[in-house]
Coordinates of C-alpha atoms and ligand atoms in Angstrom, one line a residue:
M25 CA -98.6 195.3 120.7
D26 CA -96.2 198.7 122.6
K27 CA -93.3 200.7 120.5
S28 CA -90.4 198.5 121.2
K29 CA -91.7 195.5 119.9
T30 CA -92.9 196.8 116.5
D31 CA -89.5 197.9 116.0
L32 CA -88.0 194.9 116.7
F33 CA -86.2 192.8 113.6
I34 CA -84.0 190.0 113.4
N35 CA -80.0 190.5 112.5
S36 CA -80.0 189.5 109.5
E37 CA -76.1 189.9 109.0
R38 CA -75.6 187.1 112.2
M39 CA -78.8 184.3 111.3
K40 CA -77.0 183.8 107.8
D41 CA -73.8 183.2 109.7
D42 CA -75.2 180.7 111.1
F43 CA -76.6 179.3 108.2
E44 CA -73.4 179.6 106.4
V45 CA -71.6 177.7 109.2
L46 CA -73.9 175.1 109.6
A47 CA -74.2 173.9 106.3
E48 CA -70.9 173.2 106.1
F49 CA -72.1 170.0 108.0
G50 CA -72.2 167.2 105.8
A51 CA -71.6 168.7 102.8
T52 CA -71.8 167.8 99.3
G53 CA -69.3 169.3 95.9
E54 CA -73.0 170.4 94.6
G55 CA -73.7 172.5 97.4
G56 CA -76.5 170.7 99.5
V57 CA -75.7 168.5 102.5
H58 CA -75.8 164.5 103.6
R59 CA -77.0 164.4 107.0
P60 CA -78.6 161.3 107.7
T61 CA -80.3 161.3 111.1
F62 CA -77.7 160.5 113.9
S63 CA -74.1 160.2 110.7
P64 CA -71.1 162.2 111.6
A65 CA -71.8 165.1 110.0
H66 CA -75.8 165.1 112.2
L67 CA -73.8 164.6 114.9
K68 CA -71.7 167.3 114.6
A69 CA -73.9 170.0 113.7
R70 CA -76.3 168.5 117.2
D71 CA -73.2 169.5 118.6
W72 CA -74.0 173.5 116.8
F73 CA -77.0 173.8 117.9
R74 CA -75.9 173.0 121.4
D75 CA -72.5 175.0 121.1
Q76 CA -75.3 178.1 120.1
A77 CA -77.5 178.1 122.9
H78 CA -75.4 178.2 125.8
A79 CA -73.7 180.4 123.6
A80 CA -76.5 183.2 123.9
G81 CA -77.5 181.9 127.2
F82 CA -79.9 179.1 126.6
E83 CA -81.0 176.4 128.8
V84 CA -79.5 173.5 127.0
K85 CA -81.9 170.8 127.8
S86 CA -82.4 167.2 125.6
D87 CA -84.8 164.1 126.2
G88 CA -84.8 160.4 125.6
A89 CA -85.8 160.8 122.0
G90 CA -82.8 163.0 121.5
N91 CA -84.9 165.8 120.3
Q92 CA -82.0 169.0 121.3
S93 CA -83.8 172.4 123.1
A94 CA -82.4 175.7 123.7
I95 CA -84.7 177.6 125.8
L96 CA -84.9 181.4 126.8
Y97 CA -87.5 182.1 130.5
C98 CA -89.4 185.3 129.2
G99 CA -92.4 184.0 130.5
P100 CA -93.5 185.1 134.0
E101 CA -91.9 182.6 135.8
P102 CA -90.0 179.5 135.1
G103 CA -93.1 177.8 135.0
S104 CA -95.1 179.2 132.5
K105 CA -96.4 177.6 129.6
T106 CA -93.6 177.3 126.8
L107 CA -94.3 178.2 122.7
L108 CA -92.0 175.9 121.0
L109 CA -90.5 177.0 117.6
G110 CA -88.7 174.0 115.7
S111 CA -87.7 172.2 113.0
H112 CA -84.4 169.4 111.9
L113 CA -80.7 169.6 111.7
D114 CA -81.3 166.1 109.2
S115 CA -81.8 165.8 105.6
V116 CA -82.5 163.7 103.6
P117 CA -79.7 161.5 101.2
N118 CA -77.8 164.1 98.7
G119 CA -80.7 167.2 100.2
G120 CA -80.4 170.3 100.2
R121 CA -79.1 173.1 102.4
F122 CA -82.1 175.3 103.6
D123 CA -84.4 172.2 105.1
G124 CA -84.9 172.3 107.8
A125 CA -82.4 174.2 109.2
L126 CA -83.2 177.9 107.9
G127 CA -86.1 176.8 110.3
I128 CA -83.4 176.6 113.1
V129 CA -81.3 179.0 112.6
A130 CA -84.4 181.7 112.5
A131 CA -86.1 180.0 116.3
M132 CA -82.9 180.3 117.8
E133 CA -82.4 184.3 116.3
S134 CA -85.6 184.7 117.4
L135 CA -84.7 183.8 120.8
R136 CA -82.0 185.7 121.3
I137 CA -83.7 189.1 119.9
V138 CA -86.1 188.5 123.0
K139 CA -83.4 187.9 125.1
E140 CA -81.1 190.9 123.6
N141 CA -84.3 193.2 124.2
H142 CA -85.5 192.1 127.6
I143 CA -88.9 191.4 125.5
K144 CA -91.7 189.2 129.0
L145 CA -94.3 186.9 126.9
P146 CA -96.9 184.8 128.5
F147 CA -95.1 182.1 128.2
N148 CA -91.3 181.2 127.2
L149 CA -89.6 180.4 124.2
E150 CA -88.2 176.6 123.5
V151 CA -86.5 176.9 119.9
I152 CA -86.6 172.2 118.9
D153 CA -84.4 170.2 116.8
F154 CA -86.6 167.3 116.6
T155 CA -84.8 164.3 115.9
D156 CA -85.4 161.8 112.3
E157 CA -87.8 164.5 110.8
E158 CA -86.7 163.0 107.0
G159 CA -87.3 159.4 107.4
T160 CA -84.0 158.0 107.5
L161 CA -84.9 156.2 111.0
V162 CA -88.6 156.1 111.3
G163 CA -89.5 159.5 110.1
L164 CA -91.2 162.7 112.7
L165 CA -89.4 160.8 115.1
G166 CA -89.0 163.3 117.3
S167 CA -92.0 164.6 117.0
S168 CA -94.4 162.0 117.0
A169 CA -92.6 160.9 120.3
L170 CA -93.6 164.6 121.7
S171 CA -96.4 164.2 120.9
G172 CA -97.5 161.1 122.0
S173 CA -98.8 159.4 118.8
L174 CA -95.3 156.9 118.0
A175 CA -96.2 153.6 119.0
R176 CA -94.3 150.9 120.2
E177 CA -94.7 149.6 117.4
T178 CA -94.1 151.5 114.9
L179 CA -90.0 151.1 116.3
H180 CA -90.6 147.3 115.6
N181 CA -91.1 148.0 112.0
P182 CA -89.0 151.1 111.1
R183 CA -89.0 152.8 108.1
G184 CA -85.1 152.5 107.4
G185 CA -85.4 149.6 108.9
R186 CA -84.4 147.6 112.5
E187 CA -80.8 148.1 112.3
A188 CA -80.4 151.2 111.0
L189 CA -82.6 152.2 113.9
Q190 CA -80.8 150.3 116.5
E191 CA -77.3 151.5 115.0
G192 CA -79.0 155.1 114.8
L193 CA -80.0 155.0 118.6
N194 CA -76.4 153.5 119.5
A195 CA -74.8 156.7 118.0
A196 CA -77.0 158.8 119.8
G197 CA -77.2 157.3 123.2
I198 CA -80.5 156.8 123.1
T199 CA -83.1 153.5 123.4
E200 CA -86.4 152.5 123.1
D201 CA -87.9 153.2 125.7
S202 CA -86.0 156.5 126.3
I203 CA -87.9 157.3 123.1
L204 CA -91.3 156.6 124.3
S205 CA -90.6 158.3 127.4
A206 CA -90.2 161.9 125.6
R207 CA -94.0 162.3 126.0
R208 CA -94.7 166.3 126.9
D209 CA -97.8 167.1 129.2
P210 CA -99.6 168.9 126.0
H211 CA -101.2 171.2 129.2
G212 CA -97.9 172.6 129.3
L213 CA -97.6 173.9 125.7
T214 CA -99.0 177.5 124.3
G215 CA -98.2 176.2 121.0
Y216 CA -96.0 175.2 118.1
L217 CA -94.3 177.4 115.4
E218 CA -92.4 176.4 111.9
L219 CA -90.6 178.3 109.7
H220 CA -89.8 176.0 106.6
I221 CA -89.5 176.4 102.8
E222 CA -92.1 175.4 101.0
Q223 CA -90.2 172.3 98.0
G224 CA -92.9 174.1 95.7
S225 CA -93.8 176.5 92.8
R226 CA -96.8 177.8 94.5
L227 CA -95.7 181.1 96.1
L228 CA -93.5 181.8 93.6
N229 CA -95.9 181.6 91.1
A230 CA -98.3 184.0 93.2
R231 CA -95.1 185.7 93.3
A232 CA -95.8 185.9 97.2
S233 CA -93.2 186.5 100.0
I234 CA -94.7 184.1 102.8
G235 CA -97.0 181.1 102.4
V236 CA -99.4 180.7 105.7
V237 CA -100.1 176.5 105.7
T238 CA -103.4 175.9 106.5
V239 CA -103.6 172.4 106.8
V240 CA -100.7 169.8 106.1
N241 CA -101.8 166.8 104.4
G242 CA -102.7 163.7 105.1
I243 CA -101.2 161.0 103.8
G244 CA -101.0 157.0 103.7
S245 CA -99.4 153.9 101.3
Y246 CA -100.1 150.5 100.3
R247 CA -98.0 147.3 98.7
F248 CA -100.1 145.9 96.6
T249 CA -98.7 142.4 95.1
F250 CA -100.1 141.0 92.0
V251 CA -99.2 137.4 92.2
G252 CA -99.3 135.5 88.7
R253 CA -97.4 132.4 87.2
A254 CA -94.1 131.7 86.6
D255 CA -93.1 130.2 82.8
H256 CA -91.0 130.7 79.6
A257 CA -91.2 133.7 78.3
G258 CA -90.7 132.5 75.0
T259 CA -92.7 129.5 74.9
T260 CA -95.8 130.7 76.7
T261 CA -98.7 132.3 74.8
L262 CA -99.3 135.2 75.4
T263 CA -102.9 134.9 76.3
D264 CA -101.8 131.9 78.0
R265 CA -100.0 133.4 80.5
L266 CA -100.4 134.9 84.3
D267 CA -98.7 137.9 84.2
A268 CA -97.8 139.6 87.1
A269 CA -96.6 142.6 85.1
Q270 CA -99.6 143.5 83.6
G271 CA -101.1 144.1 86.8
A272 CA -99.2 146.0 88.4
C273 CA -98.2 148.3 85.3
S274 CA -101.9 149.2 84.5
L275 CA -102.1 149.8 87.9
A276 CA -99.3 152.6 87.9
L277 CA -101.2 154.4 85.0
S278 CA -104.5 154.0 86.2
V279 CA -103.7 155.7 89.4
R280 CA -103.0 158.7 87.7
R281 CA -106.3 158.9 86.3
L282 CA -108.0 158.3 88.6
A283 CA -107.0 160.8 91.2
L284 CA -106.4 163.3 88.3
V285 CA -110.1 163.1 86.8
G286 CA -112.0 162.1 90.4
F287 CA -110.1 164.1 93.0
P288 CA -108.6 167.6 91.9
G289 CA -105.5 168.7 94.4
S290 CA -105.3 164.8 95.6
T291 CA -101.6 163.6 93.9
V292 CA -100.7 160.0 94.3
N293 CA -97.4 158.2 93.4
V294 CA -96.0 154.9 92.0
G295 CA -92.3 154.5 93.6
N296 CA -91.0 151.1 93.2
M297 CA -91.9 148.2 92.0
I298 CA -89.8 145.2 92.5
F299 CA -90.6 142.3 89.6
S300 CA -90.0 138.6 91.0
P301 CA -88.6 136.3 90.0
G302 CA -86.7 139.4 87.5
A303 CA -85.3 138.1 84.9
F304 CA -86.2 139.3 81.3
N305 CA -86.8 135.2 80.0
I306 CA -89.3 134.8 82.8
V307 CA -93.1 135.8 83.2
P308 CA -92.9 137.9 86.5
E309 CA -94.7 135.5 89.0
R310 CA -94.9 138.4 91.6
V311 CA -95.0 142.3 91.4
Q312 CA -95.2 143.9 94.4
T313 CA -95.7 147.5 94.0
W314 CA -95.7 151.3 96.3
V315 CA -98.9 153.3 96.0
E316 CA -98.9 156.2 98.3
Y317 CA -101.8 158.8 98.6
R318 CA -102.3 162.2 100.3
S319 CA -105.0 165.1 100.6
S320 CA -105.1 168.2 102.4
N321 CA -108.8 166.8 103.4
S322 CA -110.0 163.6 105.1
K323 CA -112.7 162.7 104.0
V324 CA -111.4 163.0 99.9
L325 CA -108.3 161.0 101.7
N326 CA -110.6 157.9 102.4
Q327 CA -112.0 158.6 98.8
L328 CA -109.0 157.8 97.3
E329 CA -108.2 155.0 99.6
A330 CA -111.4 153.2 99.0
S331 CA -110.6 154.2 94.9
L332 CA -107.4 152.8 94.7
L333 CA -108.1 149.5 96.8
E334 CA -111.0 149.5 94.3
R335 CA -108.3 150.3 91.3
A336 CA -105.8 147.4 92.5
R337 CA -109.2 144.8 92.9
A338 CA -110.1 145.5 89.3
E339 CA -106.7 145.4 87.8
A340 CA -105.9 142.0 89.5
R341 CA -108.6 140.2 88.0
R342 CA -108.4 141.9 84.7
F343 CA -105.6 139.8 84.4
S344 CA -106.6 136.8 86.6
L345 CA -104.2 137.6 89.2
E346 CA -104.3 137.5 93.1
L347 CA -103.7 140.2 95.1
E348 CA -102.0 140.8 98.6
I349 CA -102.4 144.0 100.5
E350 CA -100.7 145.6 102.8
S351 CA -101.2 148.9 104.7
G352 CA -98.4 150.8 104.5
G353 CA -99.7 153.4 107.8
K354 CA -101.6 156.4 107.4
H355 CA -101.5 160.1 108.6
E356 CA -104.9 162.0 108.5
P357 CA -104.7 165.6 107.5
S358 CA -103.2 168.0 110.5
P359 CA -105.2 171.4 110.1
M360 CA -102.6 174.5 111.3
S361 CA -104.6 176.4 114.2
E362 CA -106.3 179.7 112.9
A363 CA -105.6 181.6 115.7
V364 CA -101.9 181.3 114.7
Q365 CA -102.5 181.9 112.0
A366 CA -104.0 185.0 111.7
C367 CA -101.3 185.8 114.4
I368 CA -99.1 184.7 111.3
I369 CA -100.9 187.0 109.4
E370 CA -100.8 189.3 111.0
A371 CA -97.0 189.8 111.0
A372 CA -96.6 189.1 107.0
E373 CA -99.3 192.0 106.7
K374 CA -97.2 194.7 109.0
L375 CA -94.1 193.7 107.0
S376 CA -96.3 194.2 104.1
L377 CA -95.2 190.5 102.7
K378 CA -97.4 189.4 100.0
H379 CA -99.2 186.6 101.8
L380 CA -101.1 183.0 100.0
P381 CA -103.2 180.0 101.8
L382 CA -101.3 176.7 100.9
A383 CA -102.3 173.3 102.4
S384 CA -98.5 172.3 102.6
G385 CA -98.0 168.9 100.5
A386 CA -95.0 167.3 102.5
G387 CA -95.2 165.8 106.3
H388 CA -93.8 168.2 108.9
D389 CA -92.9 168.1 112.4
A390 CA -96.3 170.6 113.0
Q391 CA -98.4 167.8 111.8
S392 CA -98.0 165.5 114.4
L393 CA -97.6 169.2 117.1
A394 CA -101.1 169.8 115.8
G395 CA -102.6 167.0 117.3
I396 CA -101.9 168.3 121.0
C397 CA -101.6 172.4 120.7
P398 CA -102.4 174.5 118.2
A399 CA -99.7 174.8 115.6
G400 CA -99.1 176.9 113.1
M401 CA -96.2 176.5 109.9
I402 CA -94.8 179.9 107.8
F403 CA -93.4 178.9 104.0
V404 CA -91.4 181.5 102.2
P405 CA -90.3 180.6 98.5
S406 CA -88.5 177.3 96.7
E407 CA -86.9 178.9 93.9
G408 CA -88.2 176.3 91.1
G409 CA -89.5 174.2 93.4
A410 CA -86.9 172.2 93.7
S411 CA -85.5 170.7 97.7
H412 CA -84.7 166.8 98.6
S413 CA -82.1 168.4 96.1
P414 CA -78.9 170.1 96.3
R415 CA -80.7 172.2 93.8
E416 CA -82.6 173.7 97.0
F417 CA -82.4 177.1 97.1
T418 CA -84.1 180.3 98.8
H419 CA -83.2 184.1 98.8
W420 CA -81.3 185.6 101.0
E421 CA -84.3 188.4 101.4
D422 CA -86.9 185.6 101.6
C423 CA -85.2 184.0 104.3
Q424 CA -85.0 187.2 106.5
N425 CA -88.4 188.3 105.4
G426 CA -89.7 184.2 106.8
A427 CA -87.3 184.9 110.2
N428 CA -89.1 188.7 110.8
V429 CA -93.0 187.0 110.2
L430 CA -91.8 184.3 112.5
L431 CA -89.9 186.6 115.3
R432 CA -93.1 188.9 114.7
T433 CA -95.9 185.8 115.4
V434 CA -94.5 185.2 118.2
L435 CA -95.1 188.1 119.2
N436 CA -98.2 188.4 118.7
M437 CA -99.1 185.6 119.5
G438 CA -97.5 186.6 123.0
D439 CA -100.0 190.2 122.9
H440 CA -103.1 187.8 122.0
D441 CA -102.4 185.1 124.7
S442 CA -102.3 188.0 127.2
H443 CA -105.0 190.0 126.2
P444 CA -107.2 187.5 125.5
S445 CA -110.6 189.2 123.1
Ligands
ZN529 ZN1 -88.2 169.5 106.4

């Protein structure tokens, strides 16, 4: 890398100003933000994105899925390939101010530095603010539309319900058809990079400043409905009843043991149960049970899935219940590009920052992109591992370090791209 590039750093003050303005949109009393997709606060944050991009002299675009872009033509020609730098401006309900927002302000700042220093790269740069990463409507909506992995059926049965989806699309002036039109030609993409908070404690525990993400864990879910018989809770003896709660609760306890003993490093979660009829004097006839599972390894994910199904069937048999099984979908683990990881490591070492390889336990837009181009993610430490909560906090020095690693990774990718080895 020539000397003019090795001296480049982000403007920390300017990035902090951006970050603080952004945190005001949907600010909650406890220091967090509430910016569900296409809520008034989210729409204001989106306006801010466009204003900042215009002010910095970038081209501003949006696509049919509502993804917003700020483009810097620093490549050899306007039609050159593009390196995407992304994250998201939506939040979970009553979430934290760092999740997504940090990646956007760091990406915007990186483009400003490249522009101000008249750096030429072998590709153009594009900051992209993805629609509905968190799943108010669908989850990874914008990135899966862009990568072509979004199925129309997903829009017909969205996580947040049809009504919420329709309302959200109306607020943003987009339609189901326009969402599916947002698919991009992968040949136009050099890669994808994202800076994000870790949302866990591994970096802090290892006293490392930078996480180099190796893979975004795969995830799947099932709804198991245990079916017994409603009876009088006082007159039916314990041995005579077909109690759906026994199967559901026994499953909740046994899947944790199953994962701990048989699948170290994987996670399972029983996130919800609904009892019907749901009265304390009636033996539960139906209990719907939502079970989610995750792993960084595709083979392990499949084995874990098979074991969960087997466990659910065994619990139903044990209590003489019927079992209805409904899949909530499955995403395979998404490995990050080794070449991009090498560029991130090179950047962290140049800045003398301790780095650590990590699997991401949380889902991210990078998993959509990994299917169509080389993708990489940079993590910075989360105090107390807290996220999706107003307690979410990352020291500004860590944010600044992460942004400098992002900028330098862009430059490294440019160097490797122009001097193929
Ligand atoms: Zn996020």
